[in-house]
PDB file of C-alpha atoms and ligand atoms in Angstrom:
ATOM      1  CA  MET E  11     137.734  83.783  94.761  1.00 77.00           C
ATOM      2  CA  ARG E  12     138.899  87.156  95.888  1.00 85.00           C
ATOM      3  CA  ILE E  13     136.592  89.190  98.039  1.00 90.00           C
ATOM      4  CA  LEU E  14     136.913  93.076  99.058  1.00 94.00           C
ATOM      5  CA  VAL E  15     135.769  94.158 102.027  1.00 96.00           C
ATOM      6  CA  ILE E  16     134.765  97.699 102.671  1.00 97.00           C
ATOM      7  CA  GLU E  17     134.272  98.321 106.487  1.00 96.00           C
ATOM      8  CA  ASP E  18     135.656 101.241 108.788  1.00 96.00           C
ATOM      9  CA  GLU E  19     135.409  99.280 112.113  1.00 94.00           C
ATOM     10  CA  PRO E  20     139.084  97.561 112.240  1.00 95.00           C
ATOM     11  CA  LYS E  21     137.942  94.909 114.543  1.00 93.00           C
ATOM     12  CA  ILE E  22     134.847  93.820 112.394  1.00 93.00           C
ATOM     13  CA  ALA E  23     137.003  94.160 109.210  1.00 94.00           C
ATOM     14  CA  GLN E  24     139.984  91.982 110.580  1.00 94.00           C
ATOM     15  CA  ALA E  25     137.390  89.371 111.828  1.00 93.00           C
ATOM     16  CA  VAL E  26     135.690  89.361 108.606  1.00 93.00           C
ATOM     17  CA  LYS E  27     139.067  88.899 106.578  1.00 91.00           C
ATOM     18  CA  ARG E  28     140.339  86.262 108.931  1.00 91.00           C
ATOM     19  CA  GLY E  29     137.228  84.326 108.741  1.00 89.00           C
ATOM     20  CA  LEU E  30     136.871  84.544 104.935  1.00 88.00           C
ATOM     21  CA  GLU E  31     140.378  83.415 104.502  1.00 87.00           C
ATOM     22  CA  LEU E  32     139.972  80.350 106.722  1.00 85.00           C
ATOM     23  CA  LYS E  33     137.246  79.478 104.411  1.00 81.00           C
ATOM     24  CA  GLY E  34     139.742  79.816 101.433  1.00 78.00           C
ATOM     25  CA  PHE E  35     138.829  83.343 100.078  1.00 83.00           C
ATOM     26  CA  ALA E  36     141.427  85.911  99.354  1.00 83.00           C
ATOM     27  CA  VAL E  37     140.501  89.153 100.963  1.00 88.00           C
ATOM     28  CA  ASP E  38     141.543  92.511 100.602  1.00 91.00           C
ATOM     29  CA  VAL E  39     140.082  95.015 103.147  1.00 94.00           C
ATOM     30  CA  VAL E  40     139.739  99.071 102.701  1.00 96.00           C
ATOM     31  CA  TYR E  41     138.407 101.157 105.464  1.00 96.00           C
ATOM     32  CA  ASP E  42     136.521 104.190 103.771  1.00 95.00           C
ATOM     33  CA  ALA E  43     134.390 104.713 100.962  1.00 95.00           C
ATOM     34  CA  ASP E  44     136.382 106.509  98.593  1.00 95.00           C
ATOM     35  CA  THR E  45     139.088 104.052  98.612  1.00 95.00           C
ATOM     36  CA  GLY E  46     136.384 101.336  98.632  1.00 96.00           C
ATOM     37  CA  LEU E  47     135.230 102.841  95.436  1.00 95.00           C
ATOM     38  CA  ALA E  48     138.467 102.945  93.765  1.00 94.00           C
ATOM     39  CA  HIS E  49     139.034  99.179  94.657  1.00 93.00           C
ATOM     40  CA  ALA E  50     135.627  97.771  93.730  1.00 93.00           C
ATOM     41  CA  SER E  51     136.218  99.165  90.334  1.00 87.00           C
ATOM     42  CA  ASP E  52     138.587  96.561  89.860  1.00 82.00           C
ATOM     43  CA  PRO E  53     136.911  93.631  87.941  1.00 74.00           C
ATOM     44  CA  ASP E  54     139.060  91.104  89.716  1.00 76.00           C
ATOM     45  CA  TYR E  55     137.104  91.029  92.601  1.00 84.00           C
ATOM     46  CA  ASP E  56     134.405  88.121  92.691  1.00 81.00           C
ATOM     47  CA  ALA E  57     132.390  89.547  95.649  1.00 91.00           C
ATOM     48  CA  ILE E  58     132.286  92.536  97.637  1.00 96.00           C
ATOM     49  CA  VAL E  59     131.166  92.992 101.415  1.00 97.00           C
ATOM     50  CA  LEU E  60     130.398  96.575 101.928  1.00 97.00           C
ATOM     51  CA  ASP E  61     129.356  98.273 105.129  1.00 95.00           C
ATOM     52  CA  ARG E  62     126.448 100.721 104.951  1.00 93.00           C
ATOM     53  CA  MET E  63     127.869 103.320 107.569  1.00 91.00           C
ATOM     54  CA  LEU E  64     131.156 104.471 106.136  1.00 93.00           C
ATOM     55  CA  PRO E  65     133.650 107.647 106.432  1.00 91.00           C
ATOM     56  CA  GLY E  66     134.045 109.484 103.368  1.00 87.00           C
ATOM     57  CA  SER E  67     132.237 111.397 100.880  1.00 92.00           C
ATOM     58  CA  MET E  68     129.478 108.829 100.577  1.00 95.00           C
ATOM     59  CA  ASP E  69     128.070 105.946 102.669  1.00 94.00           C
ATOM     60  CA  GLY E  70     127.500 102.218 101.477  1.00 94.00           C
ATOM     61  CA  VAL E  71     124.273 102.822  99.812  1.00 93.00           C
ATOM     62  CA  ALA E  72     125.488 105.797  97.745  1.00 95.00           C
ATOM     63  CA  LEU E  73     128.737 103.826  96.656  1.00 96.00           C
ATOM     64  CA  CYS E  74     126.566 101.039  95.793  1.00 94.00           C
ATOM     65  CA  GLN E  75     124.653 103.158  93.532  1.00 93.00           C
ATOM     66  CA  LYS E  76     127.666 104.585  91.954  1.00 93.00           C
ATOM     67  CA  LEU E  77     129.200 101.185  91.342  1.00 92.00           C
ATOM     68  CA  ARG E  78     126.014  99.895  89.711  1.00 89.00           C
ATOM     69  CA  ALA E  79     125.597 103.049  87.564  1.00 88.00           C
ATOM     70  CA  GLY E  80     129.392 102.605  86.270  1.00 87.00           C
ATOM     71  CA  ASP E  81     128.333  98.810  84.965  1.00 82.00           C
ATOM     72  CA  ILE E  82     130.289  97.358  87.961  1.00 86.00           C
ATOM     73  CA  SER E  83     128.378  94.103  88.523  1.00 83.00           C
ATOM     74  CA  THR E  84     130.410  92.377  91.082  1.00 88.00           C
ATOM     75  CA  PRO E  85     127.938  90.976  93.580  1.00 91.00           C
ATOM     76  CA  ILE E  86     127.623  93.105  96.719  1.00 94.00           C
ATOM     77  CA  ILE E  87     126.463  92.000 100.162  1.00 95.00           C
ATOM     78  CA  MET E  88     125.782  95.042 102.427  1.00 93.00           C
ATOM     79  CA  LEU E  89     126.485  95.034 106.308  1.00 92.00           C
ATOM     80  CA  THR E  90     124.434  97.069 108.617  1.00 86.00           C
ATOM     81  CA  ALA E  91     123.842  97.500 112.255  1.00 79.00           C
ATOM     82  CA  ARG E  92     120.143  98.820 111.328  1.00 69.00           C
ATOM     83  CA  GLY E  93     117.944  96.346 110.177  1.00 70.00           C
ATOM     84  CA  THR E  94     114.434  97.905 109.550  1.00 78.00           C
ATOM     85  CA  ILE E  95     112.677  96.778 106.359  1.00 80.00           C
ATOM     86  CA  GLY E  96     113.396 100.460 105.124  1.00 81.00           C
ATOM     87  CA  ASP E  97     117.080 100.086 105.497  1.00 79.00           C
ATOM     88  CA  ARG E  98     116.932  96.741 103.780  1.00 79.00           C
ATOM     89  CA  VAL E  99     114.766  97.748 100.945  1.00 81.00           C
ATOM     90  CA  GLU E 100     117.009 100.953 100.787  1.00 82.00           C
ATOM     91  CA  GLY E 101     120.009  98.824 100.216  1.00 81.00           C
ATOM     92  CA  LEU E 102     118.567  96.317  98.052  1.00 82.00           C
ATOM     93  CA  ASN E 103     117.017  98.988  95.885  1.00 83.00           C
ATOM     94  CA  SER E 104     120.770 100.680  95.448  1.00 86.00           C
ATOM     95  CA  GLY E 105     121.939  97.536  93.711  1.00 88.00           C
ATOM     96  CA  ALA E 106     123.149  95.231  96.562  1.00 91.00           C
ATOM     97  CA  ASP E 107     122.440  91.774  95.891  1.00 90.00           C
ATOM     98  CA  ASP E 108     122.104  90.476  99.703  1.00 91.00           C
ATOM     99  CA  TYR E 109     121.947  92.245 102.882  1.00 89.00           C
ATOM    100  CA  LEU E 110     123.334  90.964 106.485  1.00 91.00           C
ATOM    101  CA  VAL E 111     122.341  92.750 109.947  1.00 89.00           C
ATOM    102  CA  LYS E 112     125.166  92.943 112.425  1.00 87.00           C
ATOM    103  CA  PRO E 113     125.941  91.158 114.588  1.00 88.00           C
ATOM    104  CA  PHE E 114     125.937  88.140 112.026  1.00 89.00           C
ATOM    105  CA  SER E 115     127.750  84.654 112.251  1.00 89.00           C
ATOM    106  CA  PHE E 116     130.715  84.131 109.895  1.00 88.00           C
ATOM    107  CA  ASP E 117     128.981  80.928 108.584  1.00 88.00           C
ATOM    108  CA  GLU E 118     126.199  82.932 107.434  1.00 91.00           C
ATOM    109  CA  LEU E 119     128.275  85.400 105.867  1.00 93.00           C
ATOM    110  CA  THR E 120     130.327  82.819 104.250  1.00 90.00           C
ATOM    111  CA  ALA E 121     127.139  80.878 103.204  1.00 89.00           C
ATOM    112  CA  ARG E 122     125.719  84.142 101.545  1.00 91.00           C
ATOM    113  CA  VAL E 123     128.850  84.934  99.864  1.00 89.00           C
ATOM    114  CA  ARG E 124     129.004  81.431  98.242  1.00 85.00           C
ATOM    115  CA  ALA E 125     125.282  81.849  97.273  1.00 85.00           C
ATOM    116  CA  LEU E 126     126.269  85.150  95.438  1.00 84.00           C
ATOM    117  CA  LEU E 127     129.026  83.539  93.454  1.00 79.00           C
ATOM    118  CA  ARG E 128     126.801  80.680  92.177  1.00 73.00           C
ATOM    119  CA  ARG E 129     124.357  83.328  90.722  1.00 68.00           C
ATOM    120  CA  PRO E 130     124.705  83.646  86.842  1.00 62.00           C
ATOM    121  CA  PRO E 131     126.199  87.001  86.077  1.00 53.00           C
ATOM    122  CA  VAL E 132     123.246  88.240  83.693  1.00 54.00           C
ATOM    123  CA  GLN E 133     122.114  90.962  86.262  1.00 59.00           C
ATOM    124  CA  VAL E 134     124.053  94.235  86.963  1.00 58.00           C
ATOM    125  CA  GLY E 135     122.592  95.356  90.290  1.00 64.00           C
ATOM    126  CA  THR E 136     118.677  95.729  89.556  1.00 73.00           C
ATOM    127  CA  SER E 137     119.224  95.646  85.731  1.00 81.00           C
ATOM    128  CA  LEU E 138     118.780  92.579  83.596  1.00 85.00           C
ATOM    129  CA  LYS E 139     120.469  92.937  80.019  1.00 87.00           C
ATOM    130  CA  LEU E 140     120.426  91.152  77.037  1.00 90.00           C
ATOM    131  CA  ALA E 141     121.947  92.521  73.977  1.00 90.00           C
ATOM    132  CA  ASP E 142     120.836  96.185  73.947  1.00 91.00           C
ATOM    133  CA  LEU E 143     117.792  95.566  75.790  1.00 94.00           C
ATOM    134  CA  THR E 144     117.502  96.192  79.549  1.00 93.00           C
ATOM    135  CA  LEU E 145     114.947  95.894  82.207  1.00 91.00           C
ATOM    136  CA  ASN E 146     115.381  97.643  85.694  1.00 87.00           C
ATOM    137  CA  THR E 147     113.748  95.781  88.410  1.00 78.00           C
ATOM    138  CA  GLY E 148     113.918  98.645  90.921  1.00 74.00           C
ATOM    139  CA  SER E 149     112.375 101.535  88.761  1.00 80.00           C
ATOM    140  CA  TYR E 150     110.453  99.226  86.312  1.00 85.00           C
ATOM    141  CA  GLU E 151     111.947 100.614  83.307  1.00 92.00           C
ATOM    142  CA  VAL E 152     112.776  99.197  80.013  1.00 96.00           C
ATOM    143  CA  HIS E 153     115.193 100.355  77.424  1.00 96.00           C
ATOM    144  CA  ARG E 154     116.300  99.292  74.083  1.00 96.00           C
ATOM    145  CA  GLY E 155     119.525 100.987  73.440  1.00 92.00           C
ATOM    146  CA  LYS E 156     118.631 104.590  74.795  1.00 92.00           C
ATOM    147  CA  GLU E 157     114.971 104.204  73.838  1.00 96.00           C
ATOM    148  CA  PRO E 158     112.290 103.505  76.632  1.00 97.00           C
ATOM    149  CA  ILE E 159     109.699 101.142  76.130  1.00 97.00           C
ATOM    150  CA  LYS E 160     106.246 101.250  77.742  1.00 97.00           C
ATOM    151  CA  LEU E 161     104.946  97.948  79.186  1.00 95.00           C
ATOM    152  CA  SER E 162     102.001  96.770  81.087  1.00 92.00           C
ATOM    153  CA  HIS E 163     102.346  95.211  84.499  1.00 86.00           C
ATOM    154  CA  LYS E 164     102.005  91.681  83.003  1.00 88.00           C
ATOM    155  CA  GLU E 165     104.199  92.309  80.085  1.00 93.00           C
ATOM    156  CA  PHE E 166     106.845  93.629  82.435  1.00 90.00           C
ATOM    157  CA  THR E 167     106.440  90.476  84.594  1.00 86.00           C
ATOM    158  CA  LEU E 168     106.407  88.260  81.355  1.00 92.00           C
ATOM    159  CA  LEU E 169     109.650  89.946  80.097  1.00 94.00           C
ATOM    160  CA  GLU E 170     111.024  89.852  83.616  1.00 89.00           C
ATOM    161  CA  TYR E 171     110.777  86.093  83.698  1.00 88.00           C
ATOM    162  CA  LEU E 172     112.131  85.509  80.118  1.00 93.00           C
ATOM    163  CA  MET E 173     115.442  87.646  80.854  1.00 90.00           C
ATOM    164  CA  HIS E 174     116.156  85.368  83.877  1.00 83.00           C
ATOM    165  CA  HIS E 175     116.404  82.433  81.446  1.00 85.00           C
ATOM    166  CA  PRO E 176     118.156  83.871  78.423  1.00 87.00           C
ATOM    167  CA  GLY E 177     118.628  81.438  75.456  1.00 87.00           C
ATOM    168  CA  GLN E 178     116.500  78.890  77.321  1.00 89.00           C
ATOM    169  CA  VAL E 179     112.969  77.440  75.559  1.00 92.00           C
ATOM    170  CA  ILE E 180     110.272  78.459  77.765  1.00 93.00           C
ATOM    171  CA  THR E 181     106.875  76.656  77.465  1.00 93.00           C
ATOM    172  CA  LYS E 182     103.555  78.081  77.717  1.00 92.00           C
ATOM    173  CA  ASP E 183     103.083  76.134  80.785  1.00 88.00           C
ATOM    174  CA  MET E 184     106.212  77.433  82.422  1.00 87.00           C
ATOM    175  CA  ILE E 185     105.072  81.057  81.600  1.00 90.00           C
ATOM    176  CA  ILE E 186     101.686  80.269  83.014  1.00 86.00           C
ATOM    177  CA  SER E 187     102.979  79.001  86.244  1.00 80.00           C
ATOM    178  CA  HIS E 188     105.662  81.788  86.726  1.00 81.00           C
ATOM    179  CA  VAL E 189     103.738  84.773  85.304  1.00 83.00           C
ATOM    180  CA  TRP E 190     100.349  84.355  86.420  1.00 80.00           C
ATOM    181  CA  ASP E 191      99.012  83.406  90.061  1.00 74.00           C
ATOM    182  CA  GLN E 192      97.291  79.974  90.898  1.00 70.00           C
ATOM    183  CA  ASP E 193      93.993  81.358  90.811  1.00 73.00           C
ATOM    184  CA  ALA E 194      94.386  83.040  87.365  1.00 74.00           C
ATOM    185  CA  ASP E 195      92.315  80.870  84.214  1.00 79.00           C
ATOM    186  CA  ILE E 196      94.644  81.332  81.725  1.00 83.00           C
ATOM    187  CA  LEU E 197      94.572  79.623  78.357  1.00 84.00           C
ATOM    188  CA  PRO E 198      97.550  78.854  76.081  1.00 82.00           C
ATOM    189  CA  ASN E 199      96.133  81.187  73.586  1.00 89.00           C
ATOM    190  CA  THR E 200      96.418  84.059  76.153  1.00 92.00           C
ATOM    191  CA  ILE E 201     100.322  83.365  76.219  1.00 93.00           C
ATOM    192  CA  GLU E 202     100.553  83.891  72.463  1.00 94.00           C
ATOM    193  CA  VAL E 203      98.624  87.217  72.749  1.00 95.00           C
ATOM    194  CA  TYR E 204     100.900  88.663  75.226  1.00 95.00           C
ATOM    195  CA  ILE E 205     103.757  87.375  73.526  1.00 97.00           C
ATOM    196  CA  GLY E 206     102.704  89.021  70.601  1.00 97.00           C
ATOM    197  CA  TYR E 207     102.350  92.389  72.477  1.00 97.00           C
ATOM    198  CA  LEU E 208     105.887  91.930  73.917  1.00 97.00           C
ATOM    199  CA  ARG E 209     107.124  91.296  70.371  1.00 97.00           C
ATOM    200  CA  ASN E 210     105.341  94.523  68.986  1.00 97.00           C
ATOM    201  CA  LYS E 211     107.132  96.438  71.884  1.00 98.00           C
ATOM    202  CA  ILE E 212     110.551  95.176  72.218  1.00 97.00           C
ATOM    203  CA  ASP E 213     111.255  93.784  68.579  1.00 97.00           C
ATOM    204  CA  ARG E 214     109.054  95.135  65.930  1.00 96.00           C
ATOM    205  CA  PRO E 215     109.716  99.023  66.515  1.00 96.00           C
ATOM    206  CA  PHE E 216     113.572  98.287  66.378  1.00 95.00           C
ATOM    207  CA  PRO E 217     113.984  96.844  62.748  1.00 92.00           C
ATOM    208  CA  LYS E 218     117.756  97.881  62.874  1.00 90.00           C
ATOM    209  CA  SER E 219     118.481  95.353  66.101  1.00 90.00           C
ATOM    210  CA  GLU E 220     118.469  91.814  66.452  1.00 91.00           C
ATOM    211  CA  ALA E 221     115.049  90.274  66.961  1.00 94.00           C
ATOM    212  CA  LEU E 222     115.369  88.766  70.758  1.00 96.00           C
ATOM    213  CA  LEU E 223     111.753  87.040  71.191  1.00 97.00           C
ATOM    214  CA  GLN E 224     111.897  83.922  69.233  1.00 95.00           C
ATOM    215  CA  THR E 225     109.316  81.650  68.754  1.00 95.00           C
ATOM    216  CA  VAL E 226     110.355  77.581  68.827  1.00 93.00           C
ATOM    217  CA  ARG E 227     107.813  76.025  66.938  1.00 90.00           C
ATOM    218  CA  GLY E 228     105.986  73.178  69.022  1.00 88.00           C
ATOM    219  CA  PHE E 229     108.028  74.153  72.256  1.00 90.00           C
ATOM    220  CA  GLY E 230     107.424  77.709  73.279  1.00 94.00           C
ATOM    221  CA  TYR E 231     109.447  80.731  73.275  1.00 96.00           C
ATOM    222  CA  LYS E 232     112.971  81.785  73.544  1.00 94.00           C
ATOM    223  CA  LEU E 233     114.547  85.124  74.316  1.00 93.00           C
ATOM    224  CA  SER E 234     118.109  85.267  73.037  1.00 87.00           C
ATOM    225  CA  THR E 235     120.667  86.777  70.478  1.00 81.00           C
ATOM    226  CA  GLY E 236     121.566  84.990  67.476  1.00 68.00           C
TER     227      GLY E 236
HETATM  228 CA1  LIG R  12     130.761 101.398 109.663  1.00 96.98          CA
END
């Protein structure tokens, strides 16, 4: 696995490089945001360790946003000296997958890189995608192609859950336990109603596109292509 480290402090950059290499990763280091952007667009990197404060025309947050806007889905861990909740939220909302506050231990960095590499590559930054359907978990926007789709809060949560499990049969019980809280008194019929709402918004208005929300008789539902 090949890792790109974008970090301007040479001591930290070299220490991260050595630490990750000892764990068997191939590591390239660049020291400013602009070189980082050029390297990060290379699909051969399996993960990126990105410092938040960088010299160059943008900081780590802006760099991350640029990559995600360009559909670069490489997992990103953001490093920062600052660890306020606002900073962490800003980092994650910019499309970083994880966040590590300096000083950090190499064992933790390595463990987090490994965890990111285990994730299925369905999510590009804050967007989930299936065929031409996209759901943005940061902005709460849903699109089919370029067409925006307005969903209620519950419909959004239901679609987000289904999009995390593409091609998998999801039972009504699974939906009840993942989309509603434990105090909610939900009957299986209610799920059918919500699935109907969702189908009317993501599939029915787009007859030229493939229907994505499928009923698997006797089992539940499946969001998939083909
Ligand atoms: Ca820095």
